[in-house]
């Protein structure tokens, strides 16, 4: 449901602006260069999104990405306004003097602690540091961020599709798992889902990370365990037949029978284009082609009849694992069985 509404909102924005960078499922940067009255334009865009999709949005306007994030955070909190513009230099300076360092886009907990230890607590205090000091303690990326706070644009709008650097499939179980068979089904399912995402992007991964966790908040239990295993494939792949067996092998090496597991996940990284894989002399090209055709057929069937309807036996034959989905929204707009029923 969230993905569908996100796509609708981004579609409306894309039709209205010359350039858009979709930053996350609920956030985007847009280029308003050449638009004379940015606040009126933004208000019309906000009204259009609300009318066409029914989703309220807040908009922050500023000369740089970092300042626009600050402006947007104010627009979100202020119930009287949905649009906040930062263009006046005095207004920006006044705001930065009150804006806490830990709320700045791109500054995490570790960096915030370091800056606090150097008596830097606000965005304004950070902008007053020398470029050499900032680059030494925050790297070149940190220097660009500070220049953006000063009003100098350093991060361009990146429009268009970009290949993901990593793909994660991770779930929390509704009921804790105390045996390796159910955990095997979970890991096999998540590995297959990662492989399907790779194929959708026409990508392959060389590195796989397998993770299993107990519940760290469970009181009085004898073991708090985080199992982790990294796998490096000889040749990057997006096939279930390559990825899933390696994940199950890793699971067996990190599984502990004295633990009850609450969460499991798979991460694939070191992603490369499918068209530029470097094969070794030991790779069977015929086998690779056969697997590719099989996975393509599986993807087409699952796209038509539902995700994971055709899957490896290791993912299980019965109902899928009971996940922690108490707050899961019905798919009102993309699944016929979830359509709203109105009694009259």
Tab-separated table of C-alpha atoms in Angstrom, residues 55-331:
chain	number	residue	atom	x	y	z
A	55	UNK	CA	-1.938	12.428	0.562
A	56	UNK	CA	-0.929	15.564	2.539
A	57	UNK	CA	2.683	16.649	2.017
A	58	UNK	CA	5.047	19.205	3.534
A	59	UNK	CA	7.546	21.129	1.408
A	60	UNK	CA	10.804	22.809	2.388
A	61	UNK	CA	12.357	25.330	-0.026
A	62	UNK	CA	16.004	26.401	0.208
A	63	UNK	CA	19.117	27.060	-1.925
A	64	UNK	CA	20.698	23.679	-1.021
A	65	UNK	CA	19.622	20.121	-0.249
A	66	UNK	CA	20.809	20.304	3.377
A	67	UNK	CA	18.986	23.578	4.045
A	68	UNK	CA	15.859	22.235	2.317
A	69	UNK	CA	15.886	19.287	4.746
A	70	UNK	CA	15.933	21.747	7.638
A	71	UNK	CA	13.140	23.786	6.034
A	72	UNK	CA	11.090	20.631	5.495
A	73	UNK	CA	11.523	19.550	9.126
A	74	UNK	CA	10.025	22.889	10.185
A	75	UNK	CA	7.161	22.536	7.694
A	76	UNK	CA	6.366	19.097	9.124
A	77	UNK	CA	6.202	20.291	12.725
A	78	UNK	CA	4.417	23.602	12.197
A	79	UNK	CA	0.707	22.845	12.005
A	80	UNK	CA	-0.040	26.319	10.628
A	81	UNK	CA	2.096	25.933	7.490
A	82	UNK	CA	2.759	23.109	5.037
A	83	UNK	CA	5.453	25.027	3.140
A	84	UNK	CA	8.522	26.685	4.649
A	85	UNK	CA	10.962	28.719	2.551
A	86	UNK	CA	14.535	29.494	3.578
A	87	UNK	CA	15.931	32.081	1.182
A	88	UNK	CA	16.790	35.120	3.278
A	89	UNK	CA	20.370	35.047	4.659
A	90	UNK	CA	19.396	36.609	8.019
A	91	UNK	CA	16.559	34.120	8.420
A	92	UNK	CA	18.898	31.197	7.683
A	93	UNK	CA	21.489	32.445	10.190
A	94	UNK	CA	18.866	32.926	12.894
A	95	UNK	CA	17.485	29.439	12.339
A	96	UNK	CA	20.908	27.739	12.285
A	97	UNK	CA	21.733	29.312	15.657
A	98	UNK	CA	18.810	27.387	17.158
A	99	UNK	CA	19.101	24.185	15.120
A	100	UNK	CA	20.732	21.280	17.083
A	101	UNK	CA	23.720	19.598	15.486
A	102	UNK	CA	22.265	16.080	15.823
A	103	UNK	CA	19.249	16.999	13.659
A	104	UNK	CA	21.332	17.926	10.614
A	105	UNK	CA	20.919	15.608	7.612
A	106	UNK	CA	23.943	13.310	7.372
A	107	UNK	CA	25.221	13.779	10.932
A	108	UNK	CA	24.786	10.595	12.932
A	109	UNK	CA	25.207	9.820	16.608
A	110	UNK	CA	28.980	9.257	16.444
A	111	UNK	CA	29.700	12.453	14.523
A	112	UNK	CA	27.332	14.423	16.756
A	113	UNK	CA	29.176	13.234	19.878
A	114	UNK	CA	32.529	14.214	18.366
A	115	UNK	CA	31.276	17.703	17.530
A	116	UNK	CA	29.748	18.130	20.996
A	117	UNK	CA	33.097	17.195	22.557
A	118	UNK	CA	34.567	20.097	20.554
A	119	UNK	CA	31.910	22.476	21.931
A	120	UNK	CA	29.900	22.511	18.707
A	121	UNK	CA	26.213	22.136	19.501
A	122	UNK	CA	24.340	24.040	16.776
A	123	UNK	CA	24.417	24.164	12.986
A	124	UNK	CA	25.568	27.786	13.133
A	125	UNK	CA	28.578	26.917	15.319
A	126	UNK	CA	29.522	24.228	12.812
A	127	UNK	CA	29.449	26.692	9.900
A	128	UNK	CA	31.946	28.896	11.747
A	129	UNK	CA	34.659	26.228	11.810
A	130	UNK	CA	37.495	26.413	9.282
A	131	UNK	CA	37.344	24.290	6.142
A	132	UNK	CA	40.603	22.527	7.079
A	133	UNK	CA	39.263	21.566	10.524
A	134	UNK	CA	35.991	20.307	9.084
A	135	UNK	CA	37.692	18.210	6.390
A	136	UNK	CA	40.110	16.757	8.951
A	137	UNK	CA	37.375	15.704	11.376
A	138	UNK	CA	34.414	15.112	9.026
A	139	UNK	CA	36.008	14.164	5.664
A	140	UNK	CA	35.316	15.842	2.312
A	141	UNK	CA	31.643	14.829	2.476
A	142	UNK	CA	31.312	16.630	5.798
A	143	UNK	CA	32.893	19.725	4.297
A	144	UNK	CA	30.353	19.695	1.458
A	145	UNK	CA	27.559	19.385	4.008
A	146	UNK	CA	28.829	22.434	5.930
A	147	UNK	CA	29.175	24.429	2.706
A	148	UNK	CA	25.531	23.577	1.990
A	149	UNK	CA	24.605	24.981	5.414
A	150	UNK	CA	26.430	28.166	4.362
A	151	UNK	CA	24.250	28.335	1.227
A	152	UNK	CA	26.660	26.851	-1.331
A	153	UNK	CA	25.093	23.968	-3.287
A	154	UNK	CA	27.391	20.915	-3.340
A	155	UNK	CA	24.957	18.006	-3.764
A	156	UNK	CA	23.275	17.975	-7.169
A	157	UNK	CA	19.831	16.559	-7.905
A	158	UNK	CA	20.412	12.983	-9.056
A	159	UNK	CA	17.516	12.152	-11.347
A	160	UNK	CA	16.922	8.799	-12.992
A	161	UNK	CA	17.444	5.227	-11.840
A	162	UNK	CA	20.579	4.199	-9.945
A	163	UNK	CA	21.680	0.652	-9.173
A	164	UNK	CA	21.364	-0.292	-5.500
A	165	UNK	CA	24.589	-0.832	-3.551
A	166	UNK	CA	22.979	-3.503	-1.375
A	167	UNK	CA	19.624	-5.259	-0.980
A	168	UNK	CA	18.177	-6.414	2.340
A	169	UNK	CA	15.332	-8.762	3.208
A	170	UNK	CA	14.798	-9.013	6.955
A	171	UNK	CA	11.778	-9.919	9.090
A	172	UNK	CA	10.746	-10.132	12.733
A	173	UNK	CA	8.803	-13.297	13.571
A	174	UNK	CA	5.384	-13.029	15.195
A	175	UNK	CA	6.211	-16.194	17.147
A	176	UNK	CA	9.784	-16.988	18.130
A	177	UNK	CA	11.468	-19.924	16.380
A	178	UNK	CA	13.170	-22.666	18.387
A	179	UNK	CA	14.154	-25.148	15.660
A	180	UNK	CA	16.429	-25.061	12.631
A	181	UNK	CA	13.768	-26.342	10.204
A	182	UNK	CA	11.584	-23.246	10.506
A	183	UNK	CA	14.657	-21.023	10.474
A	184	UNK	CA	15.818	-22.783	7.292
A	185	UNK	CA	12.507	-21.939	5.622
A	186	UNK	CA	12.872	-18.286	6.641
A	187	UNK	CA	16.455	-17.930	5.421
A	188	UNK	CA	15.655	-19.756	2.170
A	189	UNK	CA	12.653	-17.470	1.552
A	190	UNK	CA	14.566	-14.253	2.277
A	191	UNK	CA	17.508	-15.338	0.109
A	192	UNK	CA	15.113	-16.078	-2.771
A	193	UNK	CA	13.474	-12.674	-2.341
A	194	UNK	CA	16.872	-10.945	-2.502
A	195	UNK	CA	17.742	-12.936	-5.630
A	196	UNK	CA	14.438	-11.923	-7.259
A	197	UNK	CA	15.140	-8.250	-6.480
A	198	UNK	CA	18.586	-8.609	-8.071
A	199	UNK	CA	17.080	-10.097	-11.221
A	200	UNK	CA	14.498	-7.316	-11.401
A	201	UNK	CA	17.346	-4.772	-11.489
A	202	UNK	CA	19.376	-6.965	-13.888
A	203	UNK	CA	22.093	-7.128	-11.245
A	204	UNK	CA	24.198	-9.801	-9.577
A	205	UNK	CA	25.781	-9.887	-6.115
A	206	UNK	CA	29.135	-11.269	-5.052
A	207	UNK	CA	28.787	-10.973	-1.250
A	208	UNK	CA	26.002	-12.331	0.970
A	209	UNK	CA	25.419	-11.672	4.666
A	210	UNK	CA	23.292	-14.073	6.754
A	211	UNK	CA	21.946	-12.911	10.138
A	212	UNK	CA	19.882	-14.512	12.906
A	213	UNK	CA	18.943	-12.813	16.177
A	214	UNK	CA	17.375	-13.689	19.504
A	215	UNK	CA	15.123	-11.184	21.272
A	216	UNK	CA	17.451	-8.724	23.086
A	217	UNK	CA	14.539	-7.381	25.161
A	218	UNK	CA	13.417	-10.724	26.527
A	219	UNK	CA	14.109	-10.753	30.252
A	220	UNK	CA	15.335	-13.775	32.159
A	221	UNK	CA	16.354	-15.846	29.118
A	222	UNK	CA	19.731	-17.555	29.289
A	223	UNK	CA	21.137	-16.527	25.900
A	224	UNK	CA	21.209	-13.279	23.919
A	225	UNK	CA	22.799	-14.205	20.599
A	226	UNK	CA	23.467	-12.542	17.251
A	227	UNK	CA	24.591	-14.981	14.586
A	228	UNK	CA	26.320	-13.606	11.490
A	229	UNK	CA	28.120	-15.111	8.499
A	230	UNK	CA	29.600	-13.464	5.419
A	231	UNK	CA	29.771	-15.367	2.131
A	232	UNK	CA	31.798	-14.359	-0.927
A	233	UNK	CA	30.748	-16.081	-4.158
A	234	UNK	CA	33.360	-17.083	-6.721
A	235	UNK	CA	31.212	-15.496	-9.418
A	236	UNK	CA	28.497	-12.835	-8.853
A	237	UNK	CA	25.026	-14.349	-9.224
A	238	UNK	CA	21.291	-13.638	-8.989
A	239	UNK	CA	20.120	-17.243	-9.149
A	240	UNK	CA	18.259	-18.925	-6.298
A	241	UNK	CA	20.285	-22.073	-7.014
A	242	UNK	CA	23.544	-20.263	-6.242
A	243	UNK	CA	22.471	-17.962	-3.413
A	244	UNK	CA	20.081	-20.088	-1.331
A	245	UNK	CA	22.354	-23.147	-0.768
A	246	UNK	CA	25.202	-20.868	0.339
A	247	UNK	CA	22.880	-19.113	2.787
A	248	UNK	CA	21.648	-22.403	4.246
A	249	UNK	CA	25.232	-23.607	4.622
A	250	UNK	CA	26.040	-20.394	6.491
A	251	UNK	CA	22.929	-20.808	8.662
A	252	UNK	CA	24.040	-24.276	9.777
A	253	UNK	CA	27.425	-22.883	10.809
A	254	UNK	CA	25.984	-20.097	13.011
A	255	UNK	CA	22.847	-21.826	14.369
A	256	UNK	CA	22.745	-22.554	18.087
A	257	UNK	CA	20.184	-25.022	19.401
A	258	UNK	CA	20.131	-23.381	22.842
A	259	UNK	CA	18.653	-20.168	21.436
A	260	UNK	CA	15.150	-19.042	20.471
A	261	UNK	CA	15.192	-16.716	17.483
A	262	UNK	CA	13.129	-13.578	16.960
A	263	UNK	CA	14.526	-12.189	13.698
A	264	UNK	CA	16.453	-13.254	10.600
A	265	UNK	CA	17.689	-11.537	7.480
A	266	UNK	CA	19.763	-11.610	4.312
A	267	UNK	CA	21.823	-8.807	2.775
A	268	UNK	CA	23.395	-9.046	-0.682
A	269	UNK	CA	26.129	-6.550	-1.581
A	270	UNK	CA	29.031	-5.949	-3.980
A	271	UNK	CA	26.360	-5.594	-6.671
A	272	UNK	CA	27.410	-5.446	-10.332
A	273	UNK	CA	25.460	-5.268	-13.614
A	274	UNK	CA	24.311	-8.643	-14.888
A	275	UNK	CA	25.783	-7.823	-18.292
A	276	UNK	CA	29.332	-7.311	-17.006
A	277	UNK	CA	30.023	-10.377	-14.848
A	278	UNK	CA	33.586	-11.659	-14.974
A	279	UNK	CA	33.390	-15.440	-15.390
A	280	UNK	CA	36.174	-17.844	-14.457
A	281	UNK	CA	37.532	-20.711	-16.552
A	282	UNK	CA	35.673	-23.137	-14.262
A	283	UNK	CA	32.206	-21.650	-14.833
A	284	UNK	CA	29.792	-23.740	-16.918
A	285	UNK	CA	28.264	-21.239	-19.360
A	286	UNK	CA	25.577	-23.716	-20.407
A	287	UNK	CA	24.501	-24.218	-16.784
A	288	UNK	CA	24.447	-20.475	-16.131
A	289	UNK	CA	22.251	-19.902	-19.189
A	290	UNK	CA	19.881	-22.707	-18.167
A	291	UNK	CA	19.544	-21.289	-14.642
A	292	UNK	CA	18.904	-17.812	-16.045
A	293	UNK	CA	16.076	-19.085	-18.251
A	294	UNK	CA	14.574	-21.029	-15.337
A	295	UNK	CA	14.686	-18.007	-13.000
A	296	UNK	CA	13.129	-15.840	-15.728
A	297	UNK	CA	10.230	-18.291	-16.038
A	298	UNK	CA	9.773	-18.414	-12.251
A	299	UNK	CA	9.715	-14.602	-12.051
A	300	UNK	CA	7.063	-14.371	-14.775
A	301	UNK	CA	4.832	-16.910	-12.996
A	302	UNK	CA	5.231	-15.215	-9.617
A	303	UNK	CA	4.556	-11.806	-11.148
A	304	UNK	CA	1.273	-13.092	-12.556
A	305	UNK	CA	0.061	-15.295	-9.689
A	306	UNK	CA	1.710	-13.764	-6.619
A	307	UNK	CA	5.132	-13.477	-5.018
A	308	UNK	CA	6.784	-16.761	-3.936
A	309	UNK	CA	3.995	-18.965	-5.329
A	310	UNK	CA	6.728	-20.879	-7.140
A	311	UNK	CA	9.666	-21.367	-4.795
A	312	UNK	CA	12.392	-23.767	-3.748
A	313	UNK	CA	11.381	-26.705	-1.554
A	314	UNK	CA	13.672	-25.403	1.200
A	315	UNK	CA	11.317	-22.422	1.600
A	316	UNK	CA	8.553	-24.793	2.767
A	317	UNK	CA	5.262	-25.976	1.293
A	318	UNK	CA	2.756	-24.871	3.899
A	319	UNK	CA	1.755	-21.427	5.128
A	320	UNK	CA	4.433	-18.817	5.311
A	321	UNK	CA	6.042	-18.045	8.633
A	322	UNK	CA	3.946	-16.060	11.084
A	323	UNK	CA	5.545	-12.602	10.909
A	324	UNK	CA	5.171	-9.709	13.305
A	325	UNK	CA	2.671	-7.715	11.218
A	326	UNK	CA	0.124	-6.433	13.736
A	327	UNK	CA	0.136	-3.008	12.077
A	328	UNK	CA	0.277	-4.196	8.464
A	329	UNK	CA	-1.940	-2.078	6.225
A	330	UNK	CA	-4.240	-3.917	3.785
A	331	UNK	CA	-3.332	-3.543	0.094
